[in-house]
Amino acid sequence: MQIKHNLDSIKATLSEGVALCAVSKYHPEEELIEAYNARQRIFGESHVQELVRKEAALPKDVEWHFIGHLQTNKVKYIAPFVSLIHSADSVKLIREINRQGERYGRRIPILLQLHLAQEDSKYGFTIEECWRWIESGEYKELNGIDIRGIMTMATYCDDEMQWRSEFRKAKAFYDELKGNSAFVSSYSSFDIVSMGMSHDYRVAMEEGSTMVRIGTAIFGERNYG
Ligand SMILES: *Cc1c(COP(=O)(O)O)cnc(C)c1O
């Protein structure tokens, strides 16, 4: 019952229109089912094998989101069913998602992952790289993807001002893209700003997030063993 309780408390704090992606990576199927029974339908995973296993075990009306770094050679395993890939972090990966989308006759929903954090370890496009790619016009040729918005992760630190400034930059970039009618009219809708995790989602919502990705605050600490 703890999971239901945690979900209810988080939902009570979400701003209107903000969707909740329950990050279930490293947690066993039974815990996902507990969340499902508490009416949660969006789950986020960051490993392909684990996602494929859980997709087979849970009811078919779950929306599976992929949120981790995705290797190009593994896109094919999730391409038939994934509802949203938050972590489109390179042109090479976008091309492969597109290829698999065309192969399966679908436009796979993706978010452009931005790298604004100070760590070297985070994947993603810088804002300049992203503009350069959009200006190349290549996106017009890619009919196997549906770009639905952006995703970012703030620098992992205790400094709320730091998170806030990164979220604000991401949202400003999203707003600019949203104003580019040639770009947004290529997609079914362009309306997702995926930002905020357990420790920083309140700040992310204040800065315009429309989708938060919360794991620990729902399922507890992950057991990486
Ligand atoms: C693991 C993960 C989360 C969830 O983090 P919590 O701190 O457990 O809420 C969110 N986003 C991404 C990209 C993650 O990898």
Coordinates of N, CA and C in Angstrom, one line a residue, residues 3 12 44 47 68 81 98 106-107 110 116 146 151 156 161 185 190 192 209-210 215 218:
I3 N 3.1 2.1 -2.1 CA 3.3 2.7 -3.4 C 2.0 3.6 -3.7
A12 N -1.1 14.8 -5.6 CA -1.7 15.9 -5.0 C -0.8 17.2 -5.1
G44 N 8.3 4.6 -16.8 CA 9.6 4.9 -17.4 C 10.7 3.9 -17.0
H47 N 16.5 0.6 -19.3 CA 17.3 -0.5 -19.9 C 16.4 -1.3 -20.8
G68 N 16.4 6.3 -20.6 CA 17.8 6.2 -20.4 C 18.6 6.4 -21.7
F81 N 6.5 -1.1 -29.7 CA 5.5 -0.8 -28.7 C 5.8 0.5 -27.8
N98 N 14.1 6.5 -36.5 CA 13.3 6.8 -37.7 C 13.2 5.5 -38.6
R106 N 5.1 2.9 -38.1 CA 4.6 3.9 -37.2 C 5.6 5.1 -37.0
R107 N 5.0 6.2 -36.5 CA 5.9 7.3 -36.2 C 6.1 7.2 -34.7
I110 N 9.1 10.9 -29.9 CA 10.4 11.1 -29.2 C 10.5 12.5 -28.7
L116 N 22.2 20.5 -20.7 CA 22.5 21.8 -20.2 C 23.3 21.8 -18.9
D146 N 8.0 11.1 -34.5 CA 7.1 12.1 -34.2 C 7.7 12.9 -33.0
M151 N 13.3 17.1 -23.5 CA 13.6 16.5 -22.1 C 14.9 17.1 -21.7
Y156 N 23.2 17.4 -11.2 CA 23.0 16.7 -9.9 C 23.7 17.5 -8.8
M161 N 19.0 27.0 -7.3 CA 19.2 28.1 -8.3 C 19.7 27.5 -9.6
S185 N 4.7 22.0 -37.2 CA 3.6 21.5 -38.0 C 4.0 20.1 -38.7
F190 N 3.2 19.3 -30.5 CA 4.5 19.6 -29.9 C 4.2 20.2 -28.6
I192 N 5.3 18.6 -25.1 CA 5.8 18.0 -23.9 C 7.2 18.6 -23.5
S209 N 7.5 22.7 -16.6 CA 7.5 21.3 -17.0 C 6.0 20.8 -17.2
T210 N 5.8 19.9 -18.2 CA 4.5 19.3 -18.4 C 4.5 17.8 -18.2
G215 N 10.9 8.5 -9.7 CA 11.1 7.1 -9.3 C 11.1 6.9 -7.8
I218 N 8.3 7.4 -5.4 CA 7.2 6.5 -5.5 C 7.5 5.1 -5.0

